[in-house]
Amino acid sequence: MALDSDAQRDFKIVGTRVTRPDGVDKVTGKARYGADISAPGMLHGRILRSPHAHARILSIDTTGAMALKGVKAIVTSADLSRPEDNFFADIGDNCLANEKALYDGHAVAAVAATDKATAKAALRLIKVDYEVLPHVTDVDAAMAPDAPVVHEGRADETVAEGYSQNVTSHFEFGHGDLEAGFAKADKIIERSFKTAATHQGYIEPHACLASLGADGRGELWCCTQGQFNVRTMCAELLGIQASQLRVTASEIGGGFGGKTTVFIEPVALALSRKAGKPVKITMSRDEVFRATGPTISSSMDVKIGMTSDGRITAGKANLRYQGGAYPNGTVEFGAQSAFAAYDLAAVQTLGWNVMTNRPKEAAYRAPGAPVAIYAIESVVDELCQNFGLDPLDVRIKNAARKGTLSSYGPTFNDIGLVATLEAAKAHPHYSAPLGVNQGRGLSCGFWFNFGGNTSVSLHLNSDGTIGVVEGNPDIGGSRASISMMAAEELGISYDKVRTVITDTNSIGFNDVTDGSRVTFAVGLATIKAARAAIKEMCSRVAKIWGIDEEAVIWEDGAAKPSGPNAGDFDPMTLADIAAVADNTGGPIAGHHEGNADGAGVSFGVHLVDLEVDPETGMTTVLRYTVFQDAGKAVHPDYVEGQMQGGAVQGIGWALNEEYIYGEDGRLQNPGFLDYRVPVASDLPPIETVILEIPNPGHPYGVRGVGETPIVPPLAAISNAVSRATGVRMAELPMSPPRILKATSAKV
Amino acid sequence: MKNLHISTTVNGDEKEFICGSDETLLDVLRDRLDLTGAKEGCGTGDCGACSVTLNGRLVCSCLVLGAEADGAEIETIEGMAVGDNLHVLQRVFIEKAALQCGVCTPGILVATRALLERNPDPSDTEIRYWLAGNLCRCTGYDKIVKAVQIAAAEMRSA
Amino acid sequence: MVRVKLWGSLRSLADGQEFVEADATNFKQLVDQLAEQYPALRPQIKRGVSLALDGVIYRDAWFTPISEENEIVLMPYMVGG
């Protein structure tokens, strides 16, 4: 649906900072998250996990555990369906291992018992006979022809001969003559980079309460970004019909992409079916780290050529991503987005997806993009340093604009990159003085965003207030934004609208809350639903007044005659129309179902100043500014919130967060003490500058904003550290020991 | 495992419960007293989502045994508002968008109230270090610190 | 006839061509035609492809109209997090 021709109109509500509807519940502790629910007769479920990185499961003996008083059911993979489709089969296998345990923490069996202590004791009585196999956790090692193989026969037609079977797919993007391009360069820099896996780090562990009867009717409460997706996966794995499984999304304590799939839900359903009682499962933090979905870890080679006056003549990148123990697909997004910010005559990115004995990756904001862009932006920065050129000027000189042939294929429309770069250049941060051991870094960032399947229903209550029903969990304040758009469209005050998120039986299908899609797609559907309701109301009023429907307009929350020629009638407000709804045809509602496209890509630029202590290698972030093209910012507080939150996740990714595996293939740091996310005292204020370049694909110009902010921090921080220390950094995270190692090597 | 009979005061109300000697105060609050405001984010005292006060002292309830509540006064997030009057901090957090998903918010509010009781005029640095034990993954802490400053100023002028 | 751009690693599956032609007026007809003409492309098409039409990405809408006036670029199926 295109941008309204009057999108430059004076929005009355969109763009203001209203109070969110779930605020009181959340500040008083009333809001119910995944683990905050119980049911009568409820059992507690716990999962037994493999202590081996790779092992054949020879047998599982549950008799001892089953005999323990209070144990009501035990399940293994035999209790789940084995779908034909690899996509679902892999998910099922990840929930409960079938033939092999594929990573440290892989679920092998689960128990439901009358209390937590009994469930825990029962796990110890389950006897699993493992045949330990060689394992591999490093991406490059996993690609070698002699590497231990995680799954056989899963490589697709794009993988050349000679690689290990762990290499499952290969992608290539780009255009132009690389050789000619590099020949034009005055300097070519080639660098290799490595990044460690990170976790979304949501503070709320996965939790669910499942109740599945022998008749195939089920209720599932869980914290998820997508209850419809959960239903699809669980229905497939439990062999039940979608309409029989009602999934309700609780309030969610963070997701960021990590709660877009299932881990414990099919297990809880299977236990419930077997025990004939509701079963609650909550994951411990240890389990979250070991057995949910971290990001890939990567090994990358980048080669970029630049002229002495700052023109990039050619760029090439080779990206190798490991996505854990099942075939995954994020390298293609890294490969497409790597050079997206640039107008290049010659560019090529090659990518490989690789399996290892690590947990199955899940999305984490802009999946695949952050590390690829980190590598490219690092080399661009090094080239700027080499020539003594201003890094912002070089970005502006080479920036993709409308009409640029992108590195991933299409030609760009109106995009906001140059505007964000110019805003950064004009900002006082860019010219602030720097002290000793301090450095300034910057990076561009990019993400695709998408729209997706959305169903919204909007109805008029008898007192003239409005209810909006949608199916997308609120992870960033979207309920407020949806209500705002409904209120704006209807011309009423925000407090007259209540938006609720409903279960899978109560509204049509909705894609997961991801892809920065909700404000865009659910907003768009809400606007359409509102317009449909308005049309119906105008039609009714026209009948009441005895005039043509075309002669009735909607303005400021009321139906009015379009002009003096239409007749002299007093406006009819929502309340007036509701009062006579029964007489005029019955209840009034509007709805919209669609698969939205046209979400629009988004660009961002981040600036950071930091100081590195030469004795300890400790980095202190001193100043951070986020510039992002947000289309139309419906609720500026929440747009700022996304920019700040994503930036800080990226700061953690750059400086401290990493999955550390031992020689034994086991995760060494599955807890917040040693998996070090940023805390309040690590950070300065995060300043935000929102640019509003309207997205032509949305009636209000809304653009997705949530994912892009995680992309620039990795290189921005790395570039700043490199400049502060005088040593070019090429590995993430840049923890103090790594910085000390790099700086002492230079001496 | 021995079961214990515990008598305590929670948010000013007398409460009695039976718990195992190895149960944490967090388990007891959530599973026995139906006070689910305190959250288990980690179970090891690293995230602060379970923050409550015990005899006026800010603690991670996951690191306190349920048995330690005997004869003590516990304050949780559920006791912060009085009737339908939100505490200044609660109100300002909503107004200033100092929460996104909200799961860390109860812990942060309890911790912040404890800070302002000791130090009614903290600097940004003091706020940040006091809250270093409360992880937030959504906000980047910026709006939280600003909200605390605004609330503190209002509380000082009251 | 419309002209479609294939990404690098697909080209070898379409006789090495960067651009291929198809007789199609919408997205579905296009992918059906490509699968027909270039059987080696079928596995990728089955896994999922999205379409960029004059720079705007269409995730999987079959009836998206296309014509020779448009820039049409095939992309891997779009996901998010």
PDB file of N, CA and C in Angstrom, chain A residues 156-157 170-174 256-257 333 336 363 367 405 408-411 413 447-448 450 511 514-515 595 597-598 707, chain C residues 5 7-9 11 13 18 40 43-44 47 52 54-61 71 73 75-81:
ATOM      1  N   ASP A 156      23.702 -28.861  -0.348  1.00  0.00           N
ATOM      2  CA  ASP A 156      22.854 -28.676  -1.526  1.00  0.00           C
ATOM      3  C   ASP A 156      23.700 -28.531  -2.792  1.00  0.00           C
ATOM      4  N   GLU A 157      23.038 -28.262  -3.910  1.00  0.00           N
ATOM      5  CA  GLU A 157      23.682 -28.330  -5.222  1.00  0.00           C
ATOM      6  C   GLU A 157      24.715 -27.229  -5.434  1.00  0.00           C
ATOM      7  N   HIS A 170      26.301 -22.670  -0.494  1.00  0.00           N
ATOM      8  CA  HIS A 170      27.254 -21.668  -0.953  1.00  0.00           C
ATOM      9  C   HIS A 170      26.508 -20.582  -1.726  1.00  0.00           C
ATOM     10  N   PHE A 171      26.931 -19.350  -1.536  1.00  0.00           N
ATOM     11  CA  PHE A 171      26.288 -18.228  -2.237  1.00  0.00           C
ATOM     12  C   PHE A 171      27.334 -17.299  -2.802  1.00  0.00           C
ATOM     13  N   GLU A 172      26.961 -16.641  -3.880  1.00  0.00           N
ATOM     14  CA  GLU A 172      27.833 -15.642  -4.458  1.00  0.00           C
ATOM     15  C   GLU A 172      26.986 -14.485  -4.966  1.00  0.00           C
ATOM     16  N   PHE A 173      27.415 -13.282  -4.673  1.00  0.00           N
ATOM     17  CA  PHE A 173      26.711 -12.088  -5.151  1.00  0.00           C
ATOM     18  C   PHE A 173      27.729 -11.110  -5.688  1.00  0.00           C
ATOM     19  N   GLY A 174      27.249 -10.205  -6.535  1.00  0.00           N
ATOM     20  CA  GLY A 174      28.145  -9.138  -6.975  1.00  0.00           C
ATOM     21  C   GLY A 174      28.075  -8.893  -8.459  1.00  0.00           C
ATOM     22  N   PHE A 256      14.564 -10.668  20.380  1.00  0.00           N
ATOM     23  CA  PHE A 256      15.617 -10.237  19.454  1.00  0.00           C
ATOM     24  C   PHE A 256      15.866 -11.253  18.347  1.00  0.00           C
ATOM     25  N   GLY A 257      14.945 -12.137  18.118  1.00  0.00           N
ATOM     26  CA  GLY A 257      15.132 -13.162  17.093  1.00  0.00           C
ATOM     27  C   GLY A 257      15.314 -14.543  17.691  1.00  0.00           C
ATOM     28  N   PHE A 333      22.684 -13.645   3.859  1.00  0.00           N
ATOM     29  CA  PHE A 333      22.320 -12.282   4.246  1.00  0.00           C
ATOM     30  C   PHE A 333      23.553 -11.461   4.562  1.00  0.00           C
ATOM     31  N   GLN A 336      24.957 -10.629   1.101  1.00  0.00           N
ATOM     32  CA  GLN A 336      24.211  -9.597   0.382  1.00  0.00           C
ATOM     33  C   GLN A 336      24.388  -8.227   1.010  1.00  0.00           C
ATOM     34  N   ALA A 363      18.010 -16.461  14.849  1.00  0.00           N
ATOM     35  CA  ALA A 363      18.230 -15.083  14.411  1.00  0.00           C
ATOM     36  C   ALA A 363      18.589 -14.184  15.585  1.00  0.00           C
ATOM     37  N   PRO A 367      19.990 -10.940  11.042  1.00  0.00           N
ATOM     38  CA  PRO A 367      20.860 -12.126  11.059  1.00  0.00           C
ATOM     39  C   PRO A 367      21.807 -12.226   9.878  1.00  0.00           C
ATOM     40  N   LEU A 405      23.563   0.693  -8.309  1.00  0.00           N
ATOM     41  CA  LEU A 405      23.405  -0.748  -8.432  1.00  0.00           C
ATOM     42  C   LEU A 405      23.951  -1.373  -7.154  1.00  0.00           C
ATOM     43  N   TYR A 408      24.001  -6.456  -3.931  1.00  0.00           N
ATOM     44  CA  TYR A 408      23.237  -7.708  -3.884  1.00  0.00           C
ATOM     45  C   TYR A 408      22.278  -7.857  -5.056  1.00  0.00           C
ATOM     46  N   GLY A 409      22.326  -6.903  -6.003  1.00  0.00           N
ATOM     47  CA  GLY A 409      21.580  -7.115  -7.242  1.00  0.00           C
ATOM     48  C   GLY A 409      20.679  -5.987  -7.695  1.00  0.00           C
ATOM     49  N   PRO A 410      19.645  -5.606  -6.922  1.00  0.00           N
ATOM     50  CA  PRO A 410      18.725  -4.570  -7.383  1.00  0.00           C
ATOM     51  C   PRO A 410      19.333  -3.168  -7.349  1.00  0.00           C
ATOM     52  N   THR A 411      18.652  -2.265  -8.059  1.00  0.00           N
ATOM     53  CA  THR A 411      19.053  -0.856  -8.028  1.00  0.00           C
ATOM     54  C   THR A 411      18.289  -0.181  -6.906  1.00  0.00           C
ATOM     55  N   ASN A 413      16.244   2.461  -4.651  1.00  0.00           N
ATOM     56  CA  ASN A 413      15.313   3.586  -4.742  1.00  0.00           C
ATOM     57  C   ASN A 413      15.819   4.704  -3.863  1.00  0.00           C
ATOM     58  N   TRP A 447      20.089  -2.949   6.812  1.00  0.00           N
ATOM     59  CA  TRP A 447      19.286  -4.171   6.896  1.00  0.00           C
ATOM     60  C   TRP A 447      18.093  -4.067   5.961  1.00  0.00           C
ATOM     61  N   PHE A 448      17.605  -5.242   5.552  1.00  0.00           N
ATOM     62  CA  PHE A 448      16.542  -5.332   4.559  1.00  0.00           C
ATOM     63  C   PHE A 448      15.173  -4.959   5.094  1.00  0.00           C
ATOM     64  N   PHE A 450      11.359  -6.654   6.423  1.00  0.00           N
ATOM     65  CA  PHE A 450      10.293  -7.154   5.561  1.00  0.00           C
ATOM     66  C   PHE A 450       8.926  -6.913   6.191  1.00  0.00           C
ATOM     67  N   ASP A 511       2.710 -13.639  10.733  1.00  0.00           N
ATOM     68  CA  ASP A 511       4.122 -14.012  10.793  1.00  0.00           C
ATOM     69  C   ASP A 511       4.684 -13.569  12.141  1.00  0.00           C
ATOM     70  N   ASP A 514       9.304 -10.187  13.873  1.00  0.00           N
ATOM     71  CA  ASP A 514      10.723 -10.142  13.541  1.00  0.00           C
ATOM     72  C   ASP A 514      10.846  -9.347  12.263  1.00  0.00           C
ATOM     73  N   GLY A 515      12.020  -9.286  11.721  1.00  0.00           N
ATOM     74  CA  GLY A 515      12.184  -8.588  10.454  1.00  0.00           C
ATOM     75  C   GLY A 515      11.809  -7.120  10.532  1.00  0.00           C
ATOM     76  N   ASN A 595      -0.336  -9.942   2.986  1.00  0.00           N
ATOM     77  CA  ASN A 595       1.089 -10.266   3.071  1.00  0.00           C
ATOM     78  C   ASN A 595       1.816  -9.036   2.560  1.00  0.00           C
ATOM     79  N   ASP A 597       4.413  -6.269   1.494  1.00  0.00           N
ATOM     80  CA  ASP A 597       5.758  -6.104   0.962  1.00  0.00           C
ATOM     81  C   ASP A 597       6.086  -4.607   0.986  1.00  0.00           C
ATOM     82  N   GLY A 598       7.249  -4.261   0.523  1.00  0.00           N
ATOM     83  CA  GLY A 598       7.586  -2.838   0.442  1.00  0.00           C
ATOM     84  C   GLY A 598       8.058  -2.256   1.758  1.00  0.00           C
ATOM     85  N   GLU A 707      16.119  -3.695  13.682  1.00  0.00           N
ATOM     86  CA  GLU A 707      17.308  -4.547  13.511  1.00  0.00           C
ATOM     87  C   GLU A 707      18.574  -3.792  13.145  1.00  0.00           C
TER      88      GLU A 707
ATOM     89  N   LYS C   5      17.529 -10.923 -13.296  1.00  0.00           N
ATOM     90  CA  LYS C   5      18.942 -11.035 -12.921  1.00  0.00           C
ATOM     91  C   LYS C   5      19.081 -12.136 -11.865  1.00  0.00           C
ATOM     92  N   TRP C   7      21.532 -14.160  -9.017  1.00  0.00           N
ATOM     93  CA  TRP C   7      22.715 -13.883  -8.213  1.00  0.00           C
ATOM     94  C   TRP C   7      23.850 -14.825  -8.606  1.00  0.00           C
ATOM     95  N   GLY C   8      25.047 -14.440  -8.208  1.00  0.00           N
ATOM     96  CA  GLY C   8      26.274 -15.081  -8.692  1.00  0.00           C
ATOM     97  C   GLY C   8      26.278 -16.593  -8.693  1.00  0.00           C
ATOM     98  N   SER C   9      25.916 -17.185  -7.543  1.00  0.00           N
ATOM     99  CA  SER C   9      26.042 -18.637  -7.446  1.00  0.00           C
ATOM    100  C   SER C   9      24.920 -19.384  -8.168  1.00  0.00           C
ATOM    101  N   ARG C  11      24.189 -18.565 -11.318  1.00  0.00           N
ATOM    102  CA  ARG C  11      24.444 -18.438 -12.758  1.00  0.00           C
ATOM    103  C   ARG C  11      24.937 -19.734 -13.382  1.00  0.00           C
ATOM    104  N   LEU C  13      24.063 -22.519 -12.689  1.00  0.00           N
ATOM    105  CA  LEU C  13      22.926 -23.434 -12.806  1.00  0.00           C
ATOM    106  C   LEU C  13      21.993 -23.004 -13.936  1.00  0.00           C
ATOM    107  N   GLU C  18      24.009 -14.340 -16.400  1.00  0.00           N
ATOM    108  CA  GLU C  18      23.648 -13.442 -15.322  1.00  0.00           C
ATOM    109  C   GLU C  18      22.190 -12.997 -15.498  1.00  0.00           C
ATOM    110  N   ALA C  40      18.197 -27.064 -13.186  1.00  0.00           N
ATOM    111  CA  ALA C  40      19.171 -26.983 -12.085  1.00  0.00           C
ATOM    112  C   ALA C  40      18.801 -25.910 -11.070  1.00  0.00           C
ATOM    113  N   PRO C  43      15.979 -26.757  -7.230  1.00  0.00           N
ATOM    114  CA  PRO C  43      16.168 -26.890  -5.767  1.00  0.00           C
ATOM    115  C   PRO C  43      16.140 -25.536  -5.050  1.00  0.00           C
ATOM    116  N   GLN C  44      16.816 -24.528  -5.613  1.00  0.00           N
ATOM    117  CA  GLN C  44      16.806 -23.219  -4.958  1.00  0.00           C
ATOM    118  C   GLN C  44      15.410 -22.624  -4.966  1.00  0.00           C
ATOM    119  N   ARG C  47      13.502 -24.120  -2.300  1.00  0.00           N
ATOM    120  CA  ARG C  47      13.881 -23.631  -0.967  1.00  0.00           C
ATOM    121  C   ARG C  47      13.310 -22.248  -0.729  1.00  0.00           C
ATOM    122  N   ALA C  52      13.143  -8.742  -6.108  1.00  0.00           N
ATOM    123  CA  ALA C  52      13.274  -7.297  -5.958  1.00  0.00           C
ATOM    124  C   ALA C  52      12.807  -6.674  -7.268  1.00  0.00           C
ATOM    125  N   ASP C  54      12.240  -3.273  -9.165  1.00  0.00           N
ATOM    126  CA  ASP C  54      12.609  -1.851  -9.120  1.00  0.00           C
ATOM    127  C   ASP C  54      13.061  -1.460  -7.715  1.00  0.00           C
ATOM    128  N   GLY C  55      13.825  -2.317  -7.099  1.00  0.00           N
ATOM    129  CA  GLY C  55      14.400  -2.006  -5.791  1.00  0.00           C
ATOM    130  C   GLY C  55      13.545  -2.349  -4.599  1.00  0.00           C
ATOM    131  N   VAL C  56      12.277  -2.684  -4.811  1.00  0.00           N
ATOM    132  CA  VAL C  56      11.395  -3.031  -3.682  1.00  0.00           C
ATOM    133  C   VAL C  56      11.349  -4.557  -3.570  1.00  0.00           C
ATOM    134  N   ILE C  57      11.522  -5.049  -2.364  1.00  0.00           N
ATOM    135  CA  ILE C  57      11.589  -6.505  -2.189  1.00  0.00           C
ATOM    136  C   ILE C  57      10.200  -7.071  -1.949  1.00  0.00           C
ATOM    137  N   TYR C  58       9.846  -8.085  -2.738  1.00  0.00           N
ATOM    138  CA  TYR C  58       8.599  -8.829  -2.566  1.00  0.00           C
ATOM    139  C   TYR C  58       8.988 -10.213  -2.083  1.00  0.00           C
ATOM    140  N   ARG C  59       8.535 -10.552  -0.890  1.00  0.00           N
ATOM    141  CA  ARG C  59       9.031 -11.780  -0.276  1.00  0.00           C
ATOM    142  C   ARG C  59       8.574 -13.037  -1.013  1.00  0.00           C
ATOM    143  N   ASP C  60       7.266 -13.179  -1.217  1.00  0.00           N
ATOM    144  CA  ASP C  60       6.804 -14.398  -1.884  1.00  0.00           C
ATOM    145  C   ASP C  60       5.413 -14.227  -2.521  1.00  0.00           C
ATOM    146  N   ALA C  61       5.086 -13.025  -2.957  1.00  0.00           N
ATOM    147  CA  ALA C  61       3.737 -12.782  -3.481  1.00  0.00           C
ATOM    148  C   ALA C  61       3.647 -13.189  -4.943  1.00  0.00           C
ATOM    149  N   GLU C  71      12.959  -3.540 -13.411  1.00  0.00           N
ATOM    150  CA  GLU C  71      14.201  -4.224 -13.070  1.00  0.00           C
ATOM    151  C   GLU C  71      13.788  -5.374 -12.148  1.00  0.00           C
ATOM    152  N   VAL C  73      15.065  -8.669 -10.038  1.00  0.00           N
ATOM    153  CA  VAL C  73      16.244  -9.349  -9.497  1.00  0.00           C
ATOM    154  C   VAL C  73      15.782 -10.433  -8.536  1.00  0.00           C
ATOM    155  N   MET C  75      16.292 -12.912  -5.409  1.00  0.00           N
ATOM    156  CA  MET C  75      17.063 -12.884  -4.169  1.00  0.00           C
ATOM    157  C   MET C  75      16.707 -14.103  -3.342  1.00  0.00           C
ATOM    158  N   PRO C  76      17.590 -14.513  -2.454  1.00  0.00           N
ATOM    159  CA  PRO C  76      17.208 -15.604  -1.543  1.00  0.00           C
ATOM    160  C   PRO C  76      16.009 -15.162  -0.699  1.00  0.00           C
ATOM    161  N   TYR C  77      15.234 -16.120  -0.254  1.00  0.00           N
ATOM    162  CA  TYR C  77      14.028 -15.813   0.532  1.00  0.00           C
ATOM    163  C   TYR C  77      14.396 -15.018   1.776  1.00  0.00           C
ATOM    164  N   MET C  78      13.675 -13.930   1.986  1.00  0.00           N
ATOM    165  CA  MET C  78      14.012 -12.958   3.030  1.00  0.00           C
ATOM    166  C   MET C  78      13.590 -13.425   4.428  1.00  0.00           C
ATOM    167  N   VAL C  79      14.470 -13.293   5.391  1.00  0.00           N
ATOM    168  CA  VAL C  79      14.111 -13.608   6.789  1.00  0.00           C
ATOM    169  C   VAL C  79      14.501 -12.441   7.698  1.00  0.00           C
ATOM    170  N   GLY C  80      14.182 -12.541   8.973  1.00  0.00           N
ATOM    171  CA  GLY C  80      14.551 -11.471   9.908  1.00  0.00           C
ATOM    172  C   GLY C  80      14.717 -12.013  11.312  1.00  0.00           C
ATOM    173  N   GLY C  81      14.964 -11.135  12.252  1.00  0.00           N
ATOM    174  CA  GLY C  81      15.180 -11.581  13.628  1.00  0.00           C
ATOM    175  C   GLY C  81      14.802 -10.546  14.668  1.00  0.00           C
TER     176      GLY C  81
END
